[in-house]
PDB file of C-alpha atoms in Angstrom:
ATOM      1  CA  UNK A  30     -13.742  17.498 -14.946  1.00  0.00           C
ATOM      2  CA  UNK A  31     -16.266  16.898 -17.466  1.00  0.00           C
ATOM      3  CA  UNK A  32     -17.754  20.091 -19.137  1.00  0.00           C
ATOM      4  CA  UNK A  33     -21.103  19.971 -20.635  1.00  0.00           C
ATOM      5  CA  UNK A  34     -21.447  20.675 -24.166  1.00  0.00           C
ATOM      6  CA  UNK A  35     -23.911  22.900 -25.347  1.00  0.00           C
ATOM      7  CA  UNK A  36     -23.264  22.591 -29.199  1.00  0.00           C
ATOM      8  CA  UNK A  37     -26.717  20.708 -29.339  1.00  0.00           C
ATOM      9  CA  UNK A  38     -28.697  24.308 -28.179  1.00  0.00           C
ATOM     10  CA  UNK A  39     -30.373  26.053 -30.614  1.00  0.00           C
ATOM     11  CA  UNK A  40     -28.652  29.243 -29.700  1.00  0.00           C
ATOM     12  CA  UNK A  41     -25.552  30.866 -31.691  1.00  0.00           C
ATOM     13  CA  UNK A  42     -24.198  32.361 -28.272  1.00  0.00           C
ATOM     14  CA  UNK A  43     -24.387  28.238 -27.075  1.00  0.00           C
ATOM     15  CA  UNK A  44     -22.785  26.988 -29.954  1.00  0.00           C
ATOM     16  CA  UNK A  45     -20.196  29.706 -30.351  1.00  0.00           C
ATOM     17  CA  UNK A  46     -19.177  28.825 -26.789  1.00  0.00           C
ATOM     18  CA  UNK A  47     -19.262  25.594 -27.322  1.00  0.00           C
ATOM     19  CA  UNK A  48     -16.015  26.176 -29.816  1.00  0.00           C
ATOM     20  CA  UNK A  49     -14.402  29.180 -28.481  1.00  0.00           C
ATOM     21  CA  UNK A  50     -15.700  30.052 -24.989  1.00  0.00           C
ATOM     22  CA  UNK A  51     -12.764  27.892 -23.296  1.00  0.00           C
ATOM     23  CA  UNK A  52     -10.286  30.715 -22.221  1.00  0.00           C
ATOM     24  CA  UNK A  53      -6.618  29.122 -23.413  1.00  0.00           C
ATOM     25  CA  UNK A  54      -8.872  29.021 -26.776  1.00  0.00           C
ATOM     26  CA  UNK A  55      -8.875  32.875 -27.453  1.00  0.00           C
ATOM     27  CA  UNK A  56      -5.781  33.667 -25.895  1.00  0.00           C
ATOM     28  CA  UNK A  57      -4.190  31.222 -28.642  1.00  0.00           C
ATOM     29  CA  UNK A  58      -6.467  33.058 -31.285  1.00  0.00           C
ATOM     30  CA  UNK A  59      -5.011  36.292 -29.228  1.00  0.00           C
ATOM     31  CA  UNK A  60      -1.170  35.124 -29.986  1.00  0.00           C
ATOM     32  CA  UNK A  61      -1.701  34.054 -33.893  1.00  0.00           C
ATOM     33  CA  UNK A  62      -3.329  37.943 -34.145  1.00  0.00           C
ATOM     34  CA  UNK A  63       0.480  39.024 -32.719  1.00  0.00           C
ATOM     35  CA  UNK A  64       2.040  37.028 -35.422  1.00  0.00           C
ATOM     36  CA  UNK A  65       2.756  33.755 -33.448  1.00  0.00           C
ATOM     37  CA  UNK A  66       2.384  30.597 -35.072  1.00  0.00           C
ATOM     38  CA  UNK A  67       4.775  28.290 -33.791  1.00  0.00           C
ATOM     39  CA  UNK A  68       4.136  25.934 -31.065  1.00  0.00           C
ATOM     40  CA  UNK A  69       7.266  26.743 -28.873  1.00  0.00           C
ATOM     41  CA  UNK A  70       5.933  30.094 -29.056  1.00  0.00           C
ATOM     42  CA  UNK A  71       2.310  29.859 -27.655  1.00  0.00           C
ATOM     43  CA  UNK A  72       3.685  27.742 -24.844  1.00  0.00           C
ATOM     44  CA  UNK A  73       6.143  30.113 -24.003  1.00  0.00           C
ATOM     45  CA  UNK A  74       4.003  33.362 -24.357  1.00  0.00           C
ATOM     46  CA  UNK A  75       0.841  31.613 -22.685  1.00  0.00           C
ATOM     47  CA  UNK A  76       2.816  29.892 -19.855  1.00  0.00           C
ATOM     48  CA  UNK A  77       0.370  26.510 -20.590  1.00  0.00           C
ATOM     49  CA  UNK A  78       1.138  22.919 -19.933  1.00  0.00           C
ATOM     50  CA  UNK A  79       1.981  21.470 -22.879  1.00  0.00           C
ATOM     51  CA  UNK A  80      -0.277  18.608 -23.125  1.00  0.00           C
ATOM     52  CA  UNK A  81      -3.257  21.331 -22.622  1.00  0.00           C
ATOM     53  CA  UNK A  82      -1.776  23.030 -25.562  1.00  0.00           C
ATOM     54  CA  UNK A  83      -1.589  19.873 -28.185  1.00  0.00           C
ATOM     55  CA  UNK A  84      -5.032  19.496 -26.923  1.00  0.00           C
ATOM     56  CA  UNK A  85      -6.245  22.862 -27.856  1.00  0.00           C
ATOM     57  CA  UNK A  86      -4.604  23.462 -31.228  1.00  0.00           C
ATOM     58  CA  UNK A  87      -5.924  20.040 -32.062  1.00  0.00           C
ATOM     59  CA  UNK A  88      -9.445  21.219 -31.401  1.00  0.00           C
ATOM     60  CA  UNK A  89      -8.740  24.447 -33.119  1.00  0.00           C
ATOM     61  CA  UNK A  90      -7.611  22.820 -36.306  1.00  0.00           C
ATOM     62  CA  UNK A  91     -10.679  20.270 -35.923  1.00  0.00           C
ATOM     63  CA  UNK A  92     -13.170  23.714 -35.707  1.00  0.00           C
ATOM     64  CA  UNK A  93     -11.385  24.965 -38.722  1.00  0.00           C
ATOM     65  CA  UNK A  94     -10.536  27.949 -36.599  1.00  0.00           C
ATOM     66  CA  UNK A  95      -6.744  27.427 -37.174  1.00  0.00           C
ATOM     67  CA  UNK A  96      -4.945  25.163 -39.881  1.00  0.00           C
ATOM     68  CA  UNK A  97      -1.462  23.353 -39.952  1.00  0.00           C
ATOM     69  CA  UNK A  98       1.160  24.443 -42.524  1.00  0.00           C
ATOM     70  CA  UNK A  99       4.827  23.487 -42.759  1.00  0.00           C
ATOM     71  CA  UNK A 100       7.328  25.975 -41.411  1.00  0.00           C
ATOM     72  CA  UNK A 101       9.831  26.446 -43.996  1.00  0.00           C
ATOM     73  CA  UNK A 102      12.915  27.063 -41.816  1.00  0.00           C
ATOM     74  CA  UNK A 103      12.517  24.479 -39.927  1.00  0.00           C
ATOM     75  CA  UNK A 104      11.853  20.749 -41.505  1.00  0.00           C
ATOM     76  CA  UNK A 105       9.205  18.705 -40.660  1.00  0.00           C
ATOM     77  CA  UNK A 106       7.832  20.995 -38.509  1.00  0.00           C
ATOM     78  CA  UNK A 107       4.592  22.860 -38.601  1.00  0.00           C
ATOM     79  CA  UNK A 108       3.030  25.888 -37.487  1.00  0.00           C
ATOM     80  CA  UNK A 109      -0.612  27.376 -36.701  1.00  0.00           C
ATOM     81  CA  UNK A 110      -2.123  30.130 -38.769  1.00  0.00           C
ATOM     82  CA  UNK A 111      -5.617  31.566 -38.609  1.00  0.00           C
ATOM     83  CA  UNK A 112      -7.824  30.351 -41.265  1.00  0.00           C
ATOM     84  CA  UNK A 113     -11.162  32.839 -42.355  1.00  0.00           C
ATOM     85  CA  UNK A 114     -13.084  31.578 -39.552  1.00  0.00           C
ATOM     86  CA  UNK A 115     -10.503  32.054 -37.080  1.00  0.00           C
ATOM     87  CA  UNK A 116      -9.565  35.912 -38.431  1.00  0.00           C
ATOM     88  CA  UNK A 117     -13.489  36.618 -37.673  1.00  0.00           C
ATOM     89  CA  UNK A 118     -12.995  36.350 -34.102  1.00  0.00           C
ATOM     90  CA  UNK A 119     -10.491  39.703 -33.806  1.00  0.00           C
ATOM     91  CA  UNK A 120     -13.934  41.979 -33.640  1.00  0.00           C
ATOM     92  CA  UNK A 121     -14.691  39.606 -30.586  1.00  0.00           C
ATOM     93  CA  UNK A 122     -11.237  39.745 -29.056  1.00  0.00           C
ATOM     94  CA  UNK A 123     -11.101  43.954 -29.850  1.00  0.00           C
ATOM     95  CA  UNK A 124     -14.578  44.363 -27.977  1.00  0.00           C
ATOM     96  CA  UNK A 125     -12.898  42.040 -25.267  1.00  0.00           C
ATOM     97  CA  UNK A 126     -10.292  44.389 -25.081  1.00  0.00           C
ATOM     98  CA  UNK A 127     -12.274  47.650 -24.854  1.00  0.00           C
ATOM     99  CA  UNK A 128     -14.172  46.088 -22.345  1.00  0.00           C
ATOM    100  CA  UNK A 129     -11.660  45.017 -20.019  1.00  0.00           C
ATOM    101  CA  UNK A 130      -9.762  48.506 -21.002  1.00  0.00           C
ATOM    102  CA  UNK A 131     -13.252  50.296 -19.164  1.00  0.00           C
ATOM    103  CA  UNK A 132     -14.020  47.841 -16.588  1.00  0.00           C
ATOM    104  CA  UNK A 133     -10.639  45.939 -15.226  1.00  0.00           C
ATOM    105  CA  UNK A 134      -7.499  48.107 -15.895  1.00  0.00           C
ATOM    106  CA  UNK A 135      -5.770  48.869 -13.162  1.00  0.00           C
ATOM    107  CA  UNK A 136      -6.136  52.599 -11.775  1.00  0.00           C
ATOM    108  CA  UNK A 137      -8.117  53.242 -15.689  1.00  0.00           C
ATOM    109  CA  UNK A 138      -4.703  52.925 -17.521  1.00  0.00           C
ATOM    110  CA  UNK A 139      -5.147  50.408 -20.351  1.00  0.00           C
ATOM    111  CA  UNK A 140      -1.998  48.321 -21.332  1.00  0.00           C
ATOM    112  CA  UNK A 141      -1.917  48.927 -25.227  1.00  0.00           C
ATOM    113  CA  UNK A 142      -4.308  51.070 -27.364  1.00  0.00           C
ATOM    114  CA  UNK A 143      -5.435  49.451 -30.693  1.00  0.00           C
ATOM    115  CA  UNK A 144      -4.196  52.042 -33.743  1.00  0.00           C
ATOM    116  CA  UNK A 145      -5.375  52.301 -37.040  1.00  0.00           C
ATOM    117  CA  UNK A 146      -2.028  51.453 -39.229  1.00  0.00           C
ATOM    118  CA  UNK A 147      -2.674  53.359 -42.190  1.00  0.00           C
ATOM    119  CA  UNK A 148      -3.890  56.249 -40.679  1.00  0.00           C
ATOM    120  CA  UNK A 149      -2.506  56.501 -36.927  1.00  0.00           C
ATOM    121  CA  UNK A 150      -6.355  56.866 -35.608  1.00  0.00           C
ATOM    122  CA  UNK A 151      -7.186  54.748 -32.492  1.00  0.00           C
ATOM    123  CA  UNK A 152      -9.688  51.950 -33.348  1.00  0.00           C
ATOM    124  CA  UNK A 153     -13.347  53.030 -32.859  1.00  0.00           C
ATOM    125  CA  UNK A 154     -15.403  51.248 -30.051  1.00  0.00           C
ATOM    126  CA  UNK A 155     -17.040  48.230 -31.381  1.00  0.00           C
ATOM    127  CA  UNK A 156     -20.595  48.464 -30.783  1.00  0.00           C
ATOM    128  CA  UNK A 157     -24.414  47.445 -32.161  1.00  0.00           C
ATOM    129  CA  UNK A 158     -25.478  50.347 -34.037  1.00  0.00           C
ATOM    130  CA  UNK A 159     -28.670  50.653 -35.960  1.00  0.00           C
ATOM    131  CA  UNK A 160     -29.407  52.088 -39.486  1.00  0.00           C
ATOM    132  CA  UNK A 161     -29.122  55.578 -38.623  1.00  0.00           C
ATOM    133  CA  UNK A 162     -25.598  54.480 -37.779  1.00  0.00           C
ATOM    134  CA  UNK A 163     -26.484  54.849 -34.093  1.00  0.00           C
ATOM    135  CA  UNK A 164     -25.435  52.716 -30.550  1.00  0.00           C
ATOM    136  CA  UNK A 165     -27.806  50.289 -29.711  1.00  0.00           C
ATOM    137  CA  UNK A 166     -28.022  48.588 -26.197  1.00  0.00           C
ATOM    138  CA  UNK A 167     -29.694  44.974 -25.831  1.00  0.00           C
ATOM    139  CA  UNK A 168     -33.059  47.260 -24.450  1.00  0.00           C
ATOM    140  CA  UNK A 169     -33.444  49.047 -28.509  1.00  0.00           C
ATOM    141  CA  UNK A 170     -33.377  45.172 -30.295  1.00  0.00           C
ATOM    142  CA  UNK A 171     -36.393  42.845 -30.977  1.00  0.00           C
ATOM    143  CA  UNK A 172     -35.792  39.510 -31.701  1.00  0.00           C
ATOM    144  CA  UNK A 173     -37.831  37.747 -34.778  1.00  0.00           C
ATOM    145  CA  UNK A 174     -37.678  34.177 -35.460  1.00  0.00           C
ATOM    146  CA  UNK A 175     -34.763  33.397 -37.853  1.00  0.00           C
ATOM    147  CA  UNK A 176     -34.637  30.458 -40.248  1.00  0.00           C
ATOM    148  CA  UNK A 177     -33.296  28.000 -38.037  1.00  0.00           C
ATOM    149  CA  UNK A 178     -36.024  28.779 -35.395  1.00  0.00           C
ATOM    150  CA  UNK A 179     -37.822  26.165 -33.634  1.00  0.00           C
ATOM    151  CA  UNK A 180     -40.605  26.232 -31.335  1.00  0.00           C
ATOM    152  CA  UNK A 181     -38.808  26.814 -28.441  1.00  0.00           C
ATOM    153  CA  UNK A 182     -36.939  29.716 -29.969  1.00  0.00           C
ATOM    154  CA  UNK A 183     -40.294  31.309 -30.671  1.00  0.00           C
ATOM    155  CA  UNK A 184     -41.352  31.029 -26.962  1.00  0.00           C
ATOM    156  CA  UNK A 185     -37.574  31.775 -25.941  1.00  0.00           C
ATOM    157  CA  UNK A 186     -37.918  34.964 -28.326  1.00  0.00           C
ATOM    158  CA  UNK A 187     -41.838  35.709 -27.049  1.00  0.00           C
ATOM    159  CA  UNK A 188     -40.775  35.842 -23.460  1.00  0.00           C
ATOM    160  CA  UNK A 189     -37.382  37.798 -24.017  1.00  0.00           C
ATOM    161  CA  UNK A 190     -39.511  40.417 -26.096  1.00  0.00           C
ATOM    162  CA  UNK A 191     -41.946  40.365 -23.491  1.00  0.00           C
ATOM    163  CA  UNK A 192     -39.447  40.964 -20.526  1.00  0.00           C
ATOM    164  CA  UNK A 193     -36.752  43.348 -21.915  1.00  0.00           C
ATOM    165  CA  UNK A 194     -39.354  45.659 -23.991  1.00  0.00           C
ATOM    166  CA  UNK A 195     -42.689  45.345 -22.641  1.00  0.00           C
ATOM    167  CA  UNK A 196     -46.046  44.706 -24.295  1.00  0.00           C
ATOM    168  CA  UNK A 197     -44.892  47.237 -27.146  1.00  0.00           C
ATOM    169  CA  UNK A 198     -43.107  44.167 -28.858  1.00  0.00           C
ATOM    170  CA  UNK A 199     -46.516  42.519 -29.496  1.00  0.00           C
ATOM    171  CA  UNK A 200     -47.796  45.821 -31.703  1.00  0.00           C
ATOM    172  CA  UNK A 201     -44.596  45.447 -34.005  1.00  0.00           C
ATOM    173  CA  UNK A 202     -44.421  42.896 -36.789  1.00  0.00           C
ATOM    174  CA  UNK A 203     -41.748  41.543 -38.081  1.00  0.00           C
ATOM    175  CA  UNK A 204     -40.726  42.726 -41.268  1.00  0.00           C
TER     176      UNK A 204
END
């Protein structure tokens, strides 16, 4: 089945998507945060077909997300590591986690709680919080035109103003 691509939109959430919103592709992001990087490993873990697998790392190492590197006890074999762009996804994997923790664990038990290593402190929530250090919910945020902004994102950004915070929007400027 053909999926559409939306890598074209002029909308980060779109074009983040686009790369990791497939679910096998954050589950393997999932496994190289718990130290695999082997192949065996992800297929055994993940219980995927193998072909899907190839497939994915491929496009992971394509999306600079993950990168190749020889495995030293084995010759001319290779594993998977994370590369920068690829460690930037564990806030969105630990707010995946805290959400499915408060919405989908069975009978409110969560399976693992995230702990602070140096310290033995469980992770804070991750959360939008303004400059007063704050929680903000999508209802306290105004959108302003960024630099990549075309006209459609200013009537996409207009309309969302309009609709999540009322005519008050219109009296603020954007600076």
């Amino acid at each position: 089945m053909y999926r559409k691509r939306l890598d074209g939109k002029n909308c980060s959430i779109a074009r983040a998507l686009d790369e990791v919103g497939e679910w096998w592709t954050l589950l393997i992001v999932r496994e190289c945060t718990q130290g695999r990087t082997r192949f065996d490993e992800f297929q055994s873990e993940l219980g995927i077909a193998r072909n899907v697998l190839t497939v994915r790392l491929e496009r992971l190492i394509q999306l600079g997300v993950l990168e190749r590197f020889p495995l030293a006890e084995r010759a001319n074999a290779f594993g998977y590591r994370l590369t920068d762009k690829g460690e930037s996804l564990y806030p969105v994997l630990v707010a995946l986690i805290q959400w499915g923790d408060q919405w989908l664990s069975p009978n409110g038990k969560p399976p693992i709680t995230l702990i602070e290593n140096s310290n033995g402190q469980p992770v804070e929530r991750v959360e939008v919080r303004g400059s007063d250090g704050g929680p903000l919910t999508f209802r306290d945020v105004r959108y302003i035109p960024g630099p990549g902004a075309t006209a459609t994102t200013y009537a996409v950004i207009k309309d969302r103003n309009e609709r999540v915070l009322g005519n008050e929007s219109n009296n603020l400027s954007a600076s």
